[in-house]
Coordinates of C-alpha atoms (C1' of nucleotides) and ligand atoms in Angstrom, one line a residue:
Chain A
X15 CA -32.2 15.8 -6.3
X16 CA -33.1 13.5 -9.1
X17 CA -30.2 11.2 -8.7
X18 CA -27.6 11.9 -6.0
X19 CA -30.2 10.4 -3.3
X20 CA -28.3 9.4 -0.3
X21 CA -28.0 10.3 3.3
X22 CA -27.0 14.0 4.1
X23 CA -24.6 14.4 7.2
X24 CA -24.3 17.3 9.0
X25 CA -20.4 17.3 9.7
X26 CA -17.9 19.9 10.9
X27 CA -20.2 22.2 9.6
X28 CA -20.7 21.4 6.7
X29 CA -23.2 19.1 4.6
X30 CA -21.8 16.0 3.2
X31 CA -24.1 13.5 1.1
X32 CA -23.0 9.6 1.5
X33 CA -24.4 7.9 -1.6
X34 CA -25.4 4.3 -0.9
X35 CA -25.5 4.3 2.4
X36 CA -26.1 1.0 3.0
X37 CA -24.3 -0.4 1.0
X38 CA -22.3 -3.4 2.7
X39 CA -19.1 -2.9 2.6
X40 CA -17.6 -5.5 5.2
X41 CA -20.1 -8.5 4.8
X42 CA -18.4 -10.7 7.4
X43 CA -16.5 -7.9 9.5
X44 CA -18.2 -7.3 13.0
X45 CA -20.0 -4.0 13.9
X46 CA -19.3 -1.8 17.1
X47 CA -22.9 -2.2 18.2
X48 CA -22.6 -6.1 17.6
X49 CA -23.8 -8.4 15.2
X50 CA -22.1 -8.4 11.5
X51 CA -21.9 -6.6 8.9
X52 CA -20.7 -2.9 8.2
X53 CA -21.9 -0.3 5.6
X54 CA -20.6 2.3 3.9
X55 CA -22.5 4.6 6.3
X56 CA -21.1 2.7 9.5
X57 CA -17.8 3.2 7.8
X58 CA -18.4 7.0 7.5
X59 CA -19.3 6.8 11.2
X60 CA -16.3 4.9 12.2
X61 CA -14.2 7.9 11.0
X62 CA -16.2 10.6 12.6
X63 CA -15.8 8.8 16.2
X64 CA -12.3 8.9 15.7
X65 CA -11.9 12.2 13.5
X66 CA -9.5 13.8 15.8
X67 CA -7.4 10.8 15.8
X68 CA -7.6 10.1 12.2
X69 CA -6.9 13.8 11.5
X70 CA -3.7 14.1 13.4
X71 CA -2.4 11.6 10.5
X72 CA -3.9 13.0 7.5
X73 CA -4.7 16.7 8.3
X74 CA -3.1 19.1 6.0
X75 CA -1.1 16.3 4.1
X76 CA -1.6 15.9 0.3
X77 CA -3.3 12.2 0.0
X78 CA -3.6 9.5 -2.5
X79 CA -6.9 8.2 -3.2
X80 CA -7.3 4.4 -2.8
X81 CA -10.6 3.9 -4.3
X82 CA -12.7 0.4 -3.8
X83 CA -15.7 1.4 -5.8
X84 CA -16.5 -2.2 -6.5
X85 CA -15.7 -3.9 -3.1
X86 CA -13.1 -4.8 -0.8
X87 CA -12.3 -8.1 -2.8
X88 CA -12.2 -6.2 -6.2
X89 CA -9.0 -4.6 -7.5
X90 CA -8.7 -0.9 -6.2
X91 CA -7.3 2.1 -8.1
X92 CA -5.4 5.2 -7.0
X93 CA -6.3 8.1 -7.7
X94 CA -3.9 11.1 -7.1
X95 CA -5.9 14.1 -8.9
X96 CA -9.0 14.7 -6.8
X97 CA -11.9 15.1 -8.3
X98 CA -12.6 18.6 -9.9
X99 CA -16.3 18.7 -8.1
X100 CA -15.0 18.8 -4.9
X101 CA -16.5 20.5 -2.1
X102 CA -15.0 23.7 -1.1
X103 CA -13.9 22.2 2.3
X104 CA -11.3 19.9 0.4
X105 CA -8.3 21.4 -0.7
X106 CA -5.7 20.5 -2.9
X107 CA -1.9 20.7 -3.6
X108 CA 0.1 20.4 -6.8
X109 CA 2.8 17.6 -6.6
X110 CA 5.3 17.9 -9.2
X111 CA 6.9 14.9 -10.4
X112 CA 10.3 13.9 -12.3
X113 CA 8.4 13.2 -15.3
X114 CA 7.3 16.8 -15.6
X115 CA 4.2 15.9 -14.8
X116 CA 2.2 17.0 -12.0
X117 CA -1.4 16.3 -9.9
X118 CA -3.5 18.4 -7.5
X119 CA -4.1 15.9 -4.7
X120 CA -6.6 16.3 -2.1
X121 CA -5.9 17.9 1.0
X122 CA -8.3 17.8 4.3
X123 CA -8.4 19.5 7.4
X124 CA -11.4 18.4 9.0
X125 CA -14.2 15.8 9.7
X126 CA -15.8 16.7 6.7
X127 CA -13.1 15.9 4.3
X128 CA -12.9 12.3 5.8
X129 CA -16.7 11.7 5.3
X130 CA -16.5 13.2 1.8
X131 CA -13.2 10.7 0.9
X132 CA -15.0 7.8 2.5
X133 CA -17.9 8.4 0.2
X134 CA -15.6 8.3 -2.9
X135 CA -15.3 4.4 -1.9
X136 CA -11.8 5.2 0.0
X137 CA -11.4 2.5 3.1
X138 CA -7.7 3.5 4.2
X139 CA -6.6 7.3 4.4
X140 CA -2.7 7.5 2.6
X141 CA -1.1 10.7 3.4
X142 CA 2.5 11.9 2.1
X143 CA 4.5 12.6 4.9
X144 CA 4.7 16.3 3.9
X145 CA 2.5 19.1 4.7
X146 CA 1.5 21.1 2.1
X147 CA 2.9 24.0 2.7
X148 CA 6.0 22.4 1.7
X149 CA 5.7 19.6 -0.6
X150 CA 9.2 18.4 -1.0
X151 CA 10.6 18.7 3.2
X152 CA 9.0 15.6 4.5
X153 CA 8.3 15.8 8.4
X154 CA 7.8 12.3 8.8
X155 CA 10.2 9.3 8.9
X156 CA 8.3 5.4 8.5
X157 CA 9.6 2.6 9.4
X158 CA 7.5 0.0 7.6
X159 CA 7.8 -3.4 9.0
X160 CA 7.0 -6.2 6.4
X161 CA 7.3 -9.7 7.6
X162 CA 8.0 -12.4 4.9
X163 CA 5.3 -15.3 4.9
X164 CA 5.6 -17.3 8.1
X165 CA 7.6 -14.6 10.6
X166 CA 5.4 -14.5 14.0
X167 CA 4.4 -11.6 16.3
X168 CA 7.3 -11.8 18.6
X169 CA 9.9 -11.5 15.3
X170 CA 7.9 -8.5 14.2
X171 CA 8.0 -7.2 18.3
X172 CA 11.6 -7.8 18.4
X173 CA 12.4 -5.9 15.4
X174 CA 10.3 -3.1 16.2
X175 CA 11.9 -2.4 19.7
X176 CA 15.4 -2.9 17.6
X177 CA 14.2 0.2 15.4
X178 CA 12.7 2.1 18.4
X179 CA 16.2 1.8 20.0
X180 CA 18.1 3.2 16.5
X181 CA 15.7 5.8 16.4
X182 CA 16.1 6.9 19.7
X183 CA 19.9 6.9 19.8
X184 CA 19.4 9.2 16.8
X185 CA 17.4 11.5 18.7
X186 CA 13.9 10.2 17.2
X187 CA 10.7 9.2 19.1
X188 CA 9.3 6.3 17.3
X189 CA 5.3 5.9 17.5
X190 CA 4.3 2.5 17.2
X191 CA 1.3 1.5 15.3
X192 CA -0.5 -1.9 13.6
X193 CA -0.7 -2.0 10.4
X194 CA -3.8 -3.2 10.0
X195 CA -2.4 -6.1 7.8
X196 CA 0.7 -8.3 8.6
X197 CA 3.0 -6.0 9.4
X198 CA 4.2 -2.9 11.8
X199 CA 4.9 0.6 11.2
X200 CA 6.6 3.1 13.6
X201 CA 6.5 6.9 13.0
X202 CA 9.1 9.8 13.9
X203 CA 8.4 13.1 13.3
X204 CA 11.1 15.7 12.1
X205 CA 11.6 19.2 11.4
X206 CA 10.8 19.7 7.8
X207 CA 14.1 20.9 6.6
X208 CA 15.5 18.2 4.3
X209 CA 14.7 16.4 0.8
X210 CA 12.9 13.1 0.1
X211 CA 16.4 12.0 -0.7
X212 CA 18.2 12.1 2.8
X213 CA 14.6 11.2 4.2
X214 CA 14.8 7.8 2.0
X215 CA 18.7 7.6 3.1
X216 CA 17.6 7.9 6.8
X217 CA 15.3 5.2 6.5
X218 CA 17.8 3.2 4.4
X219 CA 20.4 3.8 7.2
X220 CA 18.0 2.3 9.8
X221 CA 17.1 -0.7 7.8
X222 CA 20.7 -1.4 7.9
X223 CA 21.3 -0.8 11.4
X224 CA 18.5 -3.0 12.7
X225 CA 19.7 -5.5 10.0
X226 CA 23.4 -5.5 11.6
X227 CA 22.2 -5.3 15.1
X228 CA 19.6 -8.7 14.7
X229 CA 20.6 -10.3 11.2
X230 CA 18.5 -13.2 12.1
X231 CA 15.5 -11.4 12.6
X232 CA 15.5 -8.2 9.9
X233 CA 16.8 -7.6 6.7
X234 CA 17.4 -4.9 4.6
X235 CA 17.0 -6.4 1.3
X236 CA 15.0 -5.4 -1.7
X237 CA 15.1 -8.7 -3.3
X238 CA 12.3 -11.0 -2.2
X239 CA 14.0 -13.7 -2.9
X240 CA 17.3 -12.6 -0.9
X241 CA 15.2 -12.2 2.3
X242 CA 15.0 -15.3 4.7
X243 CA 12.0 -15.8 7.6
X244 CA 12.8 -12.2 8.2
X245 CA 11.2 -8.7 8.6
X246 CA 12.0 -6.6 5.9
X247 CA 12.4 -3.3 6.8
X248 CA 11.2 -1.4 3.8
X249 CA 13.1 1.9 3.6
X250 CA 11.9 2.8 -0.1
X251 CA 8.6 3.6 1.6
X252 CA 10.4 6.9 2.3
X253 CA 10.5 7.6 -1.2
X254 CA 8.7 10.6 -2.8
X255 CA 5.3 10.0 -4.0
X256 CA 5.1 6.8 -1.6
X257 CA 2.3 6.6 1.1
X258 CA 1.4 4.3 3.9
X259 CA -2.2 4.1 5.2
X260 CA -2.4 6.3 8.1
X261 CA -2.9 6.0 11.8
X262 CA -6.6 4.6 12.3
X263 CA -7.1 3.7 9.0
X264 CA -9.4 0.6 8.4
X265 CA -7.8 -1.9 6.0
X266 CA -9.8 -3.5 3.3
X267 CA -9.5 -6.8 4.5
X268 CA -12.7 -9.0 5.4
X269 CA -12.6 -8.7 9.3
X270 CA -11.9 -4.9 9.1
X271 CA -8.8 -4.5 10.7
X272 CA -7.5 -0.7 12.0
X273 CA -3.9 0.7 11.7
X274 CA -4.3 1.0 15.6
X275 CA -1.5 3.8 17.3
X276 CA -0.3 1.8 20.1
X277 CA 1.4 2.8 23.4
X278 CA 5.2 1.0 23.7
X279 CA 4.3 -1.0 26.8
X280 CA 1.3 -2.7 24.6
X281 CA 3.4 -3.5 21.6
X282 CA 4.4 -6.9 22.8
X283 CA 1.1 -8.3 23.9
X284 CA -1.3 -6.6 21.3
X285 CA -3.5 -9.3 19.3
X286 CA -3.8 -7.1 15.9
X287 CA -7.0 -9.3 14.6
X288 CA -8.4 -7.9 17.7
X289 CA -8.0 -4.4 16.5
X290 CA -11.0 -4.0 14.1
X291 CA -13.4 -1.4 13.3
X292 CA -15.9 -3.1 16.1
X293 CA -13.5 -2.9 18.7
X294 CA -11.7 0.0 18.2
X295 CA -14.2 3.3 19.0
X296 CA -14.3 1.6 22.3
X297 CA -10.4 1.7 22.6
X298 CA -10.7 5.3 21.4
X299 CA -13.3 6.8 23.8
X300 CA -12.0 5.4 26.9
X301 CA -8.1 5.6 26.2
X302 CA -8.0 8.5 23.7
X303 CA -5.0 8.7 21.0
X304 CA -2.0 7.0 22.1
X305 CA -0.4 9.1 19.4
X306 CA -1.8 12.5 20.9
X307 CA 1.7 13.9 21.6
X308 CA 3.6 12.7 18.4
X309 CA 4.2 16.7 17.0
X310 CA 5.7 17.9 20.2
X311 CA 9.2 16.6 19.7
X312 CA 10.4 16.6 16.4
X313 CA 13.7 15.4 15.9
X314 CA 16.0 15.9 13.1
X315 CA 17.9 13.6 10.5
X316 CA 21.2 14.8 11.2
X317 CA 22.6 11.7 13.5
X318 CA 21.0 9.0 11.1
X319 CA 22.7 11.0 8.2
X320 CA 26.3 10.9 9.9
X321 CA 25.6 7.0 10.4
X322 CA 24.7 6.9 6.9
X323 CA 28.5 8.3 6.0
X324 CA 30.0 5.7 8.8
X325 CA 28.4 2.9 7.2
X326 CA 29.6 4.1 3.5
X327 CA 27.6 3.0 0.6
X328 CA 25.5 -0.1 0.7
X329 CA 26.8 -3.5 -0.1
X330 CA 25.5 -3.8 -4.1
X331 CA 24.0 -7.0 -5.0
X332 CA 26.4 -8.9 -7.8
X333 CA 25.8 -7.4 -11.3
X334 CA 25.3 -9.5 -14.3
X335 CA 25.9 -8.8 -17.9
X336 CA 22.5 -8.1 -19.6
X337 CA 19.4 -9.2 -18.0
X338 CA 19.7 -8.9 -13.9
X339 CA 20.7 -12.4 -12.9
X340 CA 19.3 -13.8 -9.9
X341 CA 21.3 -14.8 -7.0
X342 CA 18.7 -17.8 -6.3
X343 CA 17.5 -21.0 -8.4
X344 CA 14.1 -19.9 -9.3
X345 CA 11.5 -21.5 -11.4
X346 CA 8.3 -20.1 -12.5
X347 CA 5.2 -22.4 -11.9
X348 CA 2.1 -20.3 -13.2
X349 CA 0.8 -17.0 -14.2
X350 CA -2.9 -16.6 -13.6
X351 CA -5.6 -13.9 -13.4
X352 CA -6.8 -14.1 -9.6
X353 CA -4.8 -15.5 -6.7
X354 CA -7.1 -18.2 -5.5
X355 CA -6.6 -19.6 -9.1
X356 CA -2.6 -19.2 -8.9
X357 CA -2.7 -20.9 -5.1
X358 CA -4.4 -23.8 -6.8
X359 CA -1.7 -24.3 -9.4
X360 CA 0.7 -24.0 -6.7
X361 CA -1.3 -27.0 -5.1
X362 CA -0.9 -28.9 -8.4
X363 CA 2.8 -28.3 -8.5
X364 CA 3.0 -29.5 -4.9
X365 CA 1.1 -33.0 -5.8
X366 CA 3.4 -33.6 -8.7
X367 CA 6.9 -32.7 -6.8
X368 CA 5.9 -33.9 -3.1
X369 CA 9.2 -34.5 -2.2
X370 CA 10.6 -31.2 -3.6
X371 CA 7.5 -29.3 -1.8
X372 CA 8.5 -30.8 1.6
X373 CA 11.9 -29.4 1.5
X374 CA 10.3 -25.6 0.8
X375 CA 10.0 -23.0 3.7
X376 CA 7.2 -20.7 3.4
X377 CA 9.5 -17.7 2.5
X378 CA 10.5 -19.9 -0.6
X379 CA 7.1 -19.5 -2.2
X380 CA 6.6 -16.0 -4.0
X381 CA 3.3 -14.8 -5.0
X382 CA 3.7 -11.9 -6.7
X383 CA 1.0 -9.7 -7.8
X384 CA 1.8 -8.0 -11.0
X385 CA 0.5 -4.6 -11.8
X386 CA 0.0 -4.0 -15.6
X387 CA -1.4 -0.6 -17.2
X388 CA -4.9 -1.0 -15.6
X389 CA -5.3 -4.9 -14.8
X390 CA -3.9 -7.4 -12.1
X391 CA -2.6 -10.4 -12.1
X392 CA -1.1 -13.2 -10.4
X393 CA 2.5 -14.7 -10.5
X394 CA 3.7 -18.0 -8.6
X395 CA 7.6 -18.6 -8.1
X396 CA 9.7 -20.6 -6.1
X397 CA 12.8 -20.4 -4.4
X398 CA 14.6 -23.9 -4.5
X399 CA 17.6 -22.7 -2.2
X400 CA 16.2 -25.6 0.2
X401 CA 16.4 -28.3 -2.3
X402 CA 19.7 -30.0 -2.8
X403 CA 20.8 -29.3 -6.5
X404 CA 20.3 -33.0 -7.6
X405 CA 16.5 -33.0 -6.6
X406 CA 15.5 -29.7 -8.5
X407 CA 12.4 -29.7 -10.9
X408 CA 13.5 -27.7 -14.0
X409 CA 11.6 -24.9 -15.2
X410 CA 9.1 -26.5 -17.1
X411 CA 6.4 -25.3 -19.3
X412 CA 3.9 -22.6 -17.0
X413 CA 1.2 -25.0 -15.5
X414 CA -1.0 -22.0 -16.3
X415 CA -0.3 -19.2 -18.4
X416 CA -2.6 -16.4 -18.2
X417 CA -2.2 -13.8 -20.7
X418 CA -2.8 -10.0 -19.1
X419 CA -3.5 -8.7 -22.7
X420 CA -5.9 -11.3 -24.0
X421 CA -9.2 -9.3 -24.9
X422 CA -7.1 -6.2 -25.5
X423 CA -8.0 -4.9 -28.6
X424 CA -5.2 -4.1 -31.4
X425 CA -6.1 -0.4 -31.5
X426 CA -4.6 0.3 -28.4
X427 CA -2.2 3.6 -28.3
X428 CA 1.2 2.9 -27.2
Chain B
dG147 C1' -18.0 6.3 -7.6
dA148 C1' -19.5 9.9 -10.8
dG149 C1' -20.4 12.4 -15.1
dA150 C1' -20.8 11.7 -19.9
dT151 C1' -22.8 9.2 -23.8
dC152 C1' -25.7 5.9 -26.2
dG153 C1' -30.2 4.0 -27.5
Chain C
dC53 C1' -35.2 7.5 -18.9
dG54 C1' -32.2 3.5 -17.5
dA55 C1' -28.2 1.2 -19.6
dT56 C1' -23.5 1.5 -20.8
dC57 C1' -19.2 3.5 -21.0
dT58 C1' -15.2 5.4 -19.3
dC59 C1' -12.2 7.0 -16.0
dA60 C1' -9.2 7.3 -12.0
dA61 C1' -0.7 6.4 -10.8
dC62 C1' 3.9 6.5 -9.9
dG63 C1' 9.4 6.5 -7.7
dC64 C1' 13.4 4.3 -7.5
dG65 C1' 17.5 0.9 -8.3
dA66 C1' 19.2 -2.5 -11.1
dC67 C1' 19.7 -3.7 -15.7
Chain D
dG167 C1' 13.5 1.9 -21.4
dT168 C1' 12.1 -2.4 -18.8
dC169 C1' 11.2 -5.2 -14.5
dG170 C1' 10.7 -5.8 -9.7
dC171 C1' 8.8 -3.8 -5.9
dG172 C1' 6.0 -1.6 -3.1
Ligands
MN117 MN1 4.0 -2.2 5.3
MN118 MN1 6.1 -2.2 2.6

DNA sequence: GAGATCG
DNA sequence: CGATCTCAACGCGAC
DNA sequence: GTCGCG
């Protein structure tokens, strides 16, 4: 071929081309064979080594492709519509949206599909909680535990065990994994008989019940500024068209952490920083996949939905007139193009108000990644809840006021 | 990342 | 021919 | 419809 050079692999009876096999994807991450640096071909080889486990999480499920074509440090984009020139071993499933639009998402069923996806620049795998055969009847309840800044592992573990208990009391078997980022995931398979609406309600019910049992440790509150040093039980991750990085997915972080399935007896003492592409292949080879039995005892959402009725409608936040009025004393500090820039301005602000800065807790600094139409920028907000009213600095002119529309041409369509 | 289009 | 351009997402609740 | 959130 004139252009499409690359390494051709024979995988599961199919030929898969890996373009730019030597491209350094994780320059700082350890390599399974020792040394530092993980290439695109290494990433493919990783997924082939754990293929059976990785496929247990994604096979037969429509997937969103999260593509890092410019590297792990650059902005990724999501691709729902599978490329039209896909090979025969990649199927599609047509998802329909409330908007009336639809998308043919990729569905893979073998290791060749894994290699093909990695070649597109994907690093983690993002399957929907449904099988291609029935796109509106989810078969997987996903408990997504997102620790607020500063929350430590011991607290995450405690919340995870409470969530496991709540699931068990309602007839569900929870399967634990690290997220590969800071948080934790617990999945429970269910019979695919109910719509997304019920899945989300069940997840919200788990979240509320966990919060009720350990209110100091966990929260079900959606608005960031209303959360304390808690683990957010992110029930909205069970809404339609939302996905989570699957088991055995490598995450796009410098050390190439893996979302690693665990046995419950490992959870308390696991060290997620040690579960990386470099270490996890050996673990998989020696110990197998802790989630091997995940499909064996699917439960139902019935008991959780009954509990939802018992708990009644969730308490709604106070409503104001017009704009949503925040419960918290929030001020905005800076808007910037990059996160490091934003953090620099945060330091500038802290230097300006050292006495105030000393009173802030980690959860009071809100670093928001803002998604525009096709741009990403950052915003720093400060929650002054822990600062006595008299000492609170006012909302001032922004230290930096990045304009996401700057440089855009005037003749954009609307 | 890949295909289309530009020069 | 290589260089450059273009494209690649959306659900949900509150307001 | 827009914003916040993921
Ligand atoms: Mn999470
Ligand atoms: Mn989340």
